[in-house]
Each structure stands twice: as structure tokens, then as C-alpha cells.
Short mmCIF file of C-alpha atoms in Angstrom, two decimals:
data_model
loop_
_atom_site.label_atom_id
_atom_site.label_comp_id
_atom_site.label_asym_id
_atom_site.label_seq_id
_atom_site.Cartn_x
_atom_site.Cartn_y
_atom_site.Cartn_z
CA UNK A 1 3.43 5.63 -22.15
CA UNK A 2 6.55 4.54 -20.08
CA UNK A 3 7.22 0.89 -20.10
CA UNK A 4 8.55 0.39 -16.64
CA UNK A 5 7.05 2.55 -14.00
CA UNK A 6 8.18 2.47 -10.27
CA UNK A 7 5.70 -0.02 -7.98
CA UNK A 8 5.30 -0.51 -4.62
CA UNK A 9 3.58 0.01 -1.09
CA UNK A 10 3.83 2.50 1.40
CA UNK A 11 3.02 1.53 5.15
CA UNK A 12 0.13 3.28 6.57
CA UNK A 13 -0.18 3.56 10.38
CA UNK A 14 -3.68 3.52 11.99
CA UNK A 15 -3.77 3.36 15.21
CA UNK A 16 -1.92 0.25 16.23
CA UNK A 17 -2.13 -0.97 13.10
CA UNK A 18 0.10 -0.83 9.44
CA UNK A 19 -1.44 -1.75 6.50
CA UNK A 20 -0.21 -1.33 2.89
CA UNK A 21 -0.94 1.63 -0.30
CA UNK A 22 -0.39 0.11 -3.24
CA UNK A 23 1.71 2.56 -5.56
CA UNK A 24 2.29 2.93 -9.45
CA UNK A 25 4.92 5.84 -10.11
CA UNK A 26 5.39 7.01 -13.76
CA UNK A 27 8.05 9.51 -14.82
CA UNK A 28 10.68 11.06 -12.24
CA UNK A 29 9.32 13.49 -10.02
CA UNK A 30 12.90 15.29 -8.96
CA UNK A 31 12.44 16.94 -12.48
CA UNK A 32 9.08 18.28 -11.99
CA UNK A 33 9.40 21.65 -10.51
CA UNK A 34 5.76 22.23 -9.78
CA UNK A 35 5.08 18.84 -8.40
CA UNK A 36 3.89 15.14 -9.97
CA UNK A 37 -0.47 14.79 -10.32
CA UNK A 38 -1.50 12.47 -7.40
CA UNK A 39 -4.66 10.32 -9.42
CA UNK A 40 -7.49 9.61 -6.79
CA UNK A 41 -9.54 6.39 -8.34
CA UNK A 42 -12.94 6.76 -7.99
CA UNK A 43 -15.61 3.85 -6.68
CA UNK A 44 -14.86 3.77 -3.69
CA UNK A 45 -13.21 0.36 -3.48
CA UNK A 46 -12.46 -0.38 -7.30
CA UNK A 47 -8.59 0.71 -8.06
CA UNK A 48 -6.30 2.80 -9.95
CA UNK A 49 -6.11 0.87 -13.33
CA UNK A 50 -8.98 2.45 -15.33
CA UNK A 51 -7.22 5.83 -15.35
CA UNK A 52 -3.78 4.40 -16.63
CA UNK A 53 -4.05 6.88 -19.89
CA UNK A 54 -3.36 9.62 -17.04
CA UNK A 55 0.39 7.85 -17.69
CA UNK A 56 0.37 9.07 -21.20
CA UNK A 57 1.06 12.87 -19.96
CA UNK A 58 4.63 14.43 -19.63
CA UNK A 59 5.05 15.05 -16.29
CA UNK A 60 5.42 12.81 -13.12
CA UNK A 61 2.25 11.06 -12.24
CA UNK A 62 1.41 8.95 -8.57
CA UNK A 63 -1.20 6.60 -9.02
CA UNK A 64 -2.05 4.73 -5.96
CA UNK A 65 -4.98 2.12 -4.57
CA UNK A 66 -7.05 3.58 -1.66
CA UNK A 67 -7.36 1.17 1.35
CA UNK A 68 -9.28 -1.62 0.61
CA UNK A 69 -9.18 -1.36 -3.09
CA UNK A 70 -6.78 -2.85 -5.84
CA UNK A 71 -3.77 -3.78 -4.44
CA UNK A 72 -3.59 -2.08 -1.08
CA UNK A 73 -4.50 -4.18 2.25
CA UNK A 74 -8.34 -5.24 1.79
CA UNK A 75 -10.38 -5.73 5.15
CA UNK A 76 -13.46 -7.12 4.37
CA UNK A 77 -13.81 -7.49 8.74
CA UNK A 78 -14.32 -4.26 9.38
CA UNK A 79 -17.67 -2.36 9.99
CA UNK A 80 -18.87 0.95 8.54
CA UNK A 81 -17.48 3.35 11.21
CA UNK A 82 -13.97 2.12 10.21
CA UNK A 83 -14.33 3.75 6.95
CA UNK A 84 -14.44 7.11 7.12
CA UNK A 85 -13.23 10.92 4.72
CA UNK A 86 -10.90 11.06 7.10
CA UNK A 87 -9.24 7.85 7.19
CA UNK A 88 -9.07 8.19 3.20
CA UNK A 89 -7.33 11.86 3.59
CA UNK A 90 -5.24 10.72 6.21
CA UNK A 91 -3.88 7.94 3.44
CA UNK A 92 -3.74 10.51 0.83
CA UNK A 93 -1.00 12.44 3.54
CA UNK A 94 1.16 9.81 3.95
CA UNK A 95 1.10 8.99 0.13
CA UNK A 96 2.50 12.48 -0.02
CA UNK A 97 4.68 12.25 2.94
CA UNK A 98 6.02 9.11 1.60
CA UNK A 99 7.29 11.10 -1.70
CA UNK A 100 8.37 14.06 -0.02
CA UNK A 101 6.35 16.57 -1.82
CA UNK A 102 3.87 17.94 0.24
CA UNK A 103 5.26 21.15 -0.81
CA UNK A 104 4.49 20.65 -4.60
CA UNK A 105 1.81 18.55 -5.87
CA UNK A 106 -1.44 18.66 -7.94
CA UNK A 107 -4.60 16.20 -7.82
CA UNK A 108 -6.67 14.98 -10.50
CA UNK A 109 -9.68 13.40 -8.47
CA UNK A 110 -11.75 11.33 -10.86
CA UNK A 111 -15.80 10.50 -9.33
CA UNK A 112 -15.16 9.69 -5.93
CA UNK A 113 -11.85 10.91 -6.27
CA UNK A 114 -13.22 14.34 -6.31
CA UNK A 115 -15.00 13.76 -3.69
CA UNK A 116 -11.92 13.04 -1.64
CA UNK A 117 -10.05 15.55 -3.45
CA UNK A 118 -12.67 18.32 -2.14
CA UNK A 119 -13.08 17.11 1.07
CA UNK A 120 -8.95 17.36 1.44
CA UNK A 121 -9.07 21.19 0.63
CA UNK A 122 -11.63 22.05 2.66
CA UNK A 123 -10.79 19.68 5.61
CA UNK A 124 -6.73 20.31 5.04
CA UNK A 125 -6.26 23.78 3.05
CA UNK A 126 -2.99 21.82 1.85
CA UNK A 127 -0.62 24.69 1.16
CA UNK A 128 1.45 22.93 -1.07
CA UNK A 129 -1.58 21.99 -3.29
CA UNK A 130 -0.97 23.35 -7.14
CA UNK A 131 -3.57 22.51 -9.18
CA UNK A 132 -6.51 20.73 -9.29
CA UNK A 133 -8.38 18.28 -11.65
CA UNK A 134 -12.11 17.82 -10.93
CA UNK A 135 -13.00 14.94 -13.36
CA UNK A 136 -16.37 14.24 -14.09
CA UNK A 137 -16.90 14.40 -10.24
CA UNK A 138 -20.09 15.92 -8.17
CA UNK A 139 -20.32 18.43 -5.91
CA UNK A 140 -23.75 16.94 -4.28
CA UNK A 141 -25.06 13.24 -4.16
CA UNK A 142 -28.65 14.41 -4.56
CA UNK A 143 -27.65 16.92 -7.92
CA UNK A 144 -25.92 13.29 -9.36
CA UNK A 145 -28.81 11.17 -8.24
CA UNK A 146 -31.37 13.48 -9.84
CA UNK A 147 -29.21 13.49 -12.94
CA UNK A 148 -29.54 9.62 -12.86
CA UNK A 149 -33.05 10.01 -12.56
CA UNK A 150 -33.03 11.63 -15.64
CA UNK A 151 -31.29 9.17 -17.82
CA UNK A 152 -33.44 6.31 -16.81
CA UNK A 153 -36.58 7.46 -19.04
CA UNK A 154 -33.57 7.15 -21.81
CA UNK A 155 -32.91 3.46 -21.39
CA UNK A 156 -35.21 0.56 -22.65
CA UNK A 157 -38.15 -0.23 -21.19
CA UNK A 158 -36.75 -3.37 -19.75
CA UNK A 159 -33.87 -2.67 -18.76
CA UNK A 160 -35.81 0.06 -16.70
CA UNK A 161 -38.09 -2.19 -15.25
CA UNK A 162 -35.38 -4.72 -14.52
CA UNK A 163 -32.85 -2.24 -12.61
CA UNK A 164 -36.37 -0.93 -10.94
CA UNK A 165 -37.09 -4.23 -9.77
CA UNK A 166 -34.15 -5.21 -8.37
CA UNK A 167 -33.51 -1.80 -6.45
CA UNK A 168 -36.69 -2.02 -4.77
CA UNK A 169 -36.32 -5.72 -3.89
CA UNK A 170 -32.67 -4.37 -1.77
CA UNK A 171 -31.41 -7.49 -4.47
CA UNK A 172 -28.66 -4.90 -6.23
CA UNK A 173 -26.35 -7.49 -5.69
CA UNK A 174 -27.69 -10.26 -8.05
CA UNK A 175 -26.15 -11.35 -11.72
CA UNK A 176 -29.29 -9.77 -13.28
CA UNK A 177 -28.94 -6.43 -11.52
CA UNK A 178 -25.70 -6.41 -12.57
CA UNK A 179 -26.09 -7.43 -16.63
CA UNK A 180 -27.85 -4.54 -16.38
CA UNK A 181 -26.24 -1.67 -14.64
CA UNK A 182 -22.88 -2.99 -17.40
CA UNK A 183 -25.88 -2.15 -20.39
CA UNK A 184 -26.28 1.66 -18.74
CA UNK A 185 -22.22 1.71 -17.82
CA UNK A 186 -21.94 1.10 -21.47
CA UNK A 187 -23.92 4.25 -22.11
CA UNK A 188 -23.23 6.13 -19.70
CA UNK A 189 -19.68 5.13 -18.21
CA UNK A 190 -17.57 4.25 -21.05
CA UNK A 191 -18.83 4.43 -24.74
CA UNK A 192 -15.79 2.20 -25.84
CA UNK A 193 -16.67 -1.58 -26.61
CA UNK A 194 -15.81 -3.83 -25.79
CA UNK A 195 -14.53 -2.68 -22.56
CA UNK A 196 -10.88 -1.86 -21.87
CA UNK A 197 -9.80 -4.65 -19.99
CA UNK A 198 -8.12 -2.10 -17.60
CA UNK A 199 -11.60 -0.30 -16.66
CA UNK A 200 -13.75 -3.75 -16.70
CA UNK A 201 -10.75 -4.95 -14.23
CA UNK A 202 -11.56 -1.84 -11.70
CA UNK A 203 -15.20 -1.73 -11.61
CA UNK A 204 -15.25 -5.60 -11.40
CA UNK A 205 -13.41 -5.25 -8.36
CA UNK A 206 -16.44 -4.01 -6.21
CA UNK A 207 -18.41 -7.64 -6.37
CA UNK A 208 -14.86 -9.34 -5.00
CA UNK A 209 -14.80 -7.25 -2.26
CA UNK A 210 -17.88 -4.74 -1.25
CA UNK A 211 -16.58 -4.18 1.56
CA UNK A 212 -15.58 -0.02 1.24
CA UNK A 213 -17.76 0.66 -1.02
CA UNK A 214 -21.15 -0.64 1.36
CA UNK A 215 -19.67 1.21 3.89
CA UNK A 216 -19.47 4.48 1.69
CA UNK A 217 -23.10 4.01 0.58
CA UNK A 218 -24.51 6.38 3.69
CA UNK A 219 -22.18 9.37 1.40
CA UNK A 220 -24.68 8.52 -1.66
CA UNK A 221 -27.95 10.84 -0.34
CA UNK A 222 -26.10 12.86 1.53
CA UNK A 223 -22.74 14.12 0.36
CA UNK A 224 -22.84 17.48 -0.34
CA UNK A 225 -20.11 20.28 -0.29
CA UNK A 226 -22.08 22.78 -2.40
CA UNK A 227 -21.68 25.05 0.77
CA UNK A 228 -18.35 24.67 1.00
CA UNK A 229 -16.74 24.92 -2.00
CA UNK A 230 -15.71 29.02 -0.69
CA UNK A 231 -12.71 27.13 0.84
CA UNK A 232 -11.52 25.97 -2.42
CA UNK A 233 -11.60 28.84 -4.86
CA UNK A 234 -8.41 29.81 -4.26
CA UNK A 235 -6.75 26.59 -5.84
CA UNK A 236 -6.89 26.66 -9.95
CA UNK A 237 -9.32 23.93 -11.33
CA UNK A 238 -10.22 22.56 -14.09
CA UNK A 239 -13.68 20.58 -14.53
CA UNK A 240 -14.17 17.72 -16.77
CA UNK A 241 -17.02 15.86 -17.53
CA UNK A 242 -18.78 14.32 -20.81
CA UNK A 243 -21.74 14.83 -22.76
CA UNK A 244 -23.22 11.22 -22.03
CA UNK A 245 -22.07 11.23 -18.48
CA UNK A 246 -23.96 10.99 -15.58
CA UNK A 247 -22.20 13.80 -13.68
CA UNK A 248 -24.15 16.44 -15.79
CA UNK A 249 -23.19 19.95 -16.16
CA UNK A 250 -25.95 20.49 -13.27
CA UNK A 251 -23.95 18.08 -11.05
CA UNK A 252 -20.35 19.40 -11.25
CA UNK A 253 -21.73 22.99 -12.49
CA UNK A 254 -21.28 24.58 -8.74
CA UNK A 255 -17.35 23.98 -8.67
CA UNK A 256 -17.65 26.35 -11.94
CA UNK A 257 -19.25 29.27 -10.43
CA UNK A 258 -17.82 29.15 -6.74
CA UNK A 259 -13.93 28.93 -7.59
CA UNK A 260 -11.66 31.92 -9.04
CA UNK A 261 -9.31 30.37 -11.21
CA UNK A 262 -11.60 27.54 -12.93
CA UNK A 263 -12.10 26.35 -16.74
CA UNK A 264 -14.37 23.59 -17.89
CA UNK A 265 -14.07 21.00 -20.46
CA UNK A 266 -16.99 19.20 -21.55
CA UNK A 267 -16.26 16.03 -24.16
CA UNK A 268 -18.81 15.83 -26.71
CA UNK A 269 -17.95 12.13 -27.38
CA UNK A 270 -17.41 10.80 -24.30
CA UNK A 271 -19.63 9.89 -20.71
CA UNK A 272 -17.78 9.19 -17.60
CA UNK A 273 -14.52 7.89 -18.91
CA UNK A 274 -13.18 10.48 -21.33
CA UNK A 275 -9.84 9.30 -20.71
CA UNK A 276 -10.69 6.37 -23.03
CA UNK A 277 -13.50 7.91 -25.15
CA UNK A 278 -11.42 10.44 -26.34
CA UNK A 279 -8.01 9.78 -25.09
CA UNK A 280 -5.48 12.01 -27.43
CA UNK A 281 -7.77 14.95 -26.27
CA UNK A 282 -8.29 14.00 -22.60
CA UNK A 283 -4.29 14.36 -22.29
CA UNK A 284 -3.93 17.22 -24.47
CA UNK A 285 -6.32 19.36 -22.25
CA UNK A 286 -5.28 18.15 -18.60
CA UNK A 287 -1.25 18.27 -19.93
CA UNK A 288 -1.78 21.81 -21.20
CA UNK A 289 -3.80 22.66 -18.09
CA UNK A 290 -1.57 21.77 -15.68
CA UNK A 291 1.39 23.83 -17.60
CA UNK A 292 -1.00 26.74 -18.03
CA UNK A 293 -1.88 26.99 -14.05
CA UNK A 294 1.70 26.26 -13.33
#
């Protein structure tokens, strides 16, 4: 991995307003002739640092923290309507304006990431889009939340009870909730343990500031692109996800079958973090992709 990567922030105009993307820049992107891979974090509202083994490929690689995430400008005073696709593509843009290679770039969108990452090809039809990484993303909220229905039966009985509890009390936000969604991240989210302090820093994120990702919540019974994904099968994917994960092959299965150019590489060892379960590998197949479908 490079030592000293690039780091910054980029001012984003909205309206009236600037606020500030938080950037991490690995490698030198003049000597990439096909474009750096622009990482989209997942959550929404944790931050880039859980996908830092993304820095361990060859080529240039933009890793950045969405509004009101990480490092970028939090603001915990805004209401839902504030926080919308668009306002998250319209940051994605400038990240890419702000490098000068909207001409020549490819996305790996991890979880929400590939949410955003869909929603910019179908909303944008970026011409100078590459490649793209789907990883262990969904292509409907209700095919991922009836895949989470199905893991549940697999967890102990009180840990069932206790996460059943809680949800239909509305008290997801309490310490005990929370012990015990980090027991099912722990099978289902990242198989290492302890923890990389990198991905316990992201998803910790969320209970210091909520703020984007209650206003995203609306997206999680509703999201679905199934319909859509015509307007991306011209763009060369590939589709990650794990064995253990929670975006099962049903969830991210439709991205297979409705785009032209597509492979898919399921981890036998890992959930949703294959870029720590089974790192060497993780890099080996996304590095080799992207020179393939370049």
C-alpha cells in the first residue's frame, strides 16, 4: 500500500451554500490511461476507511467521504428532504470535475455505494464511465430485506428475540440493540475478529451522527432499480458478493442477467467485507478485472 497518499477537500456548491468532500488520493492518476476507480462507501453516513485495502491495487484510486459522513461537512440540522440521490450524484460530479477526468474513470460502489453507483448510470449515462464494480450491493431493498429475513432463523434464539424486541419497540437506537446487530455484523458483515479498527471506525460513525443515514431510511422498503438496470448493460461489470453475506446471490443476482458485459465473483470465505476476509484475492480479482475490461 502507498505510504503517503494525497488528502484533501473539494468545495461543493449547493445552492448558496459550499460545504467540504473529504478526499484520500492513492497512486498518480496522469499515468492511468483508462482512468483512476472512484470508491463509493457504503452506509449511508459511515465513511471511506473500511475499504482502504481498495489502496492495495496498482492503479490510481479516489476515495472520498459522501456529505455528511467521515470527514466531509456533517449537518446534523437538516431535515430529510435535504438528502436526496441526487444531491449524492451531484457530489459524485464535482468529485470528478474536481480531478478532471470525467472522460476516464471507473466506480467500484460498495452496499450503498452501488446504490449510488446505479442510480448515476441510469440518472447520468456518464459517457466517460469505464468500468464498473458492483460490490456486494442490491439491486432491490425488498430482495435484501427478504434475504435478511432469512438469516435471522440462523442466529441464536436470543439474540433473535432481542433484535425482535427492540425493532418492534422503534428502540433500534439503544446499547442493547446495538451489542447485538455487532454479534450478526460479525457473521454476516465481516468474519475477521476482532474487528479491523478501520471498518469498526466507519460503521461506528452512524451512532455519532445519524443524521444521513435516518434520512436515507425511506430508500430501505422501497429502493428498487430492478426495472432499470436496461440503462446500464452497456457499461462492463463485475459483481461481488460473499457466501455469508447478506446481499445474497438473489439480491445482486438481477445486475447478472440484465447487463452485457458482466462476470460475478462470489467469495466462499467471506460475507459483506471480502476486502478483509479474503484480501490477497479481493485485489487480485477487481485489479485483473479492471485490466481485462480496459
Amino acid at each position: 500500500m502507498p505510504i503517503q497518499p494525497t488528502e484533501g477537500k473539494i468545495p461543493f456548491i449547493v445552492g448558496e451554500e459550499t460545504f467540504q468532500t473529504y478526499y484520500k488520493l492513492f497512486g498518480d492518476i496522469a499515468g492511468c490511461a483508462h482512468g483512476p476507480l472512484v470508491v463509493l462507501h457504503g452506509g449511508p453516513g459511515i465513511s471511506h476507511d473500511y475499504l482502504i485495502p481498495l489502496a492495495d491495487l496498482t492503479t490510481a484510486v479516489i476515495f472520498y467521504d459522501q456529505l455528511g459522513s467521515g470527514q466531509s461537512t456533517h449537518l446534523r440540522s437538516r431535515d430529510t428532504s435535504f438528502w436526496t440521490i441526487d444531491l449524492f450524484i451531484a457530489e459524485l460530479e464535482n468529485v470528478l470535475a474536481f480531478f478532471g477526468v470525467t472522460d476516464r474513470f471507473n466506480i467500484l460502489g460498495h452496499s450503498w455505494g452501488g446504490t449510488l453507483a446505479s442510480e448515476f448510470i441510469v440518472r447520468r449515462q456518464p459517457p466517460g464511465l469505464r468500468s464498473l464494480v458492483l460490490a456486494n450491493a442490491l439491486a432491490s431493498s425488498k430482495l435484501r430485506n427478504e434475504s435478511l429475513a432469512r438469516l435471522r432463523p440462523g442466529l441464536p434464539e436470543d439474540l433473535q428475540a432481542t433484535l425482535k424486541r427492540h425493532e418492534e419497540a422503534g428502540t433500534t437506537k439503544s446499547a442493547e440493540y446495538k451489542a447485538a446487530m455487532m454479534l450478526f455484523w460479525g457473521k454476516h458483515g465481516c468474519r475477521v475478529q476482532p474487528f479491523p479498527p478501520e471498518f469498526l471506525h466507519s460503521i461506528s460513525l452512524t451512532d455519532e451522527d445519524p443524521t444521513v443515514l435516518d434520512a436515507i431510511a425511506g430508500l430501505g422498503t422501497r429502493w428498487d432499480i430492478t426495472e432499470k438496470i436496461s440503462l446500464m448493460r452497456h457499461v462492463p461489470t463485475l459483481i461481488i458478493n460473499g457466501e455469508h453475506d447478506f446481499m445474497a446471490d438473489s439480491v445482486c443476482g438481477p445486475f447478472f442477467w440484465g447487463i452485457d458485459r458482466v462476470k460475478w465473483v462470489k467469495f466462499a470465505n467471506s460475507s459483506h467485507s471480502p476486502q478483509w476476509e479474503e484480501r490477497e484475492r479481493y485485489i487480485d480479482v477487481v485489479g485483473g478485472f479492471l485490466a481485462q475490461a480496459l
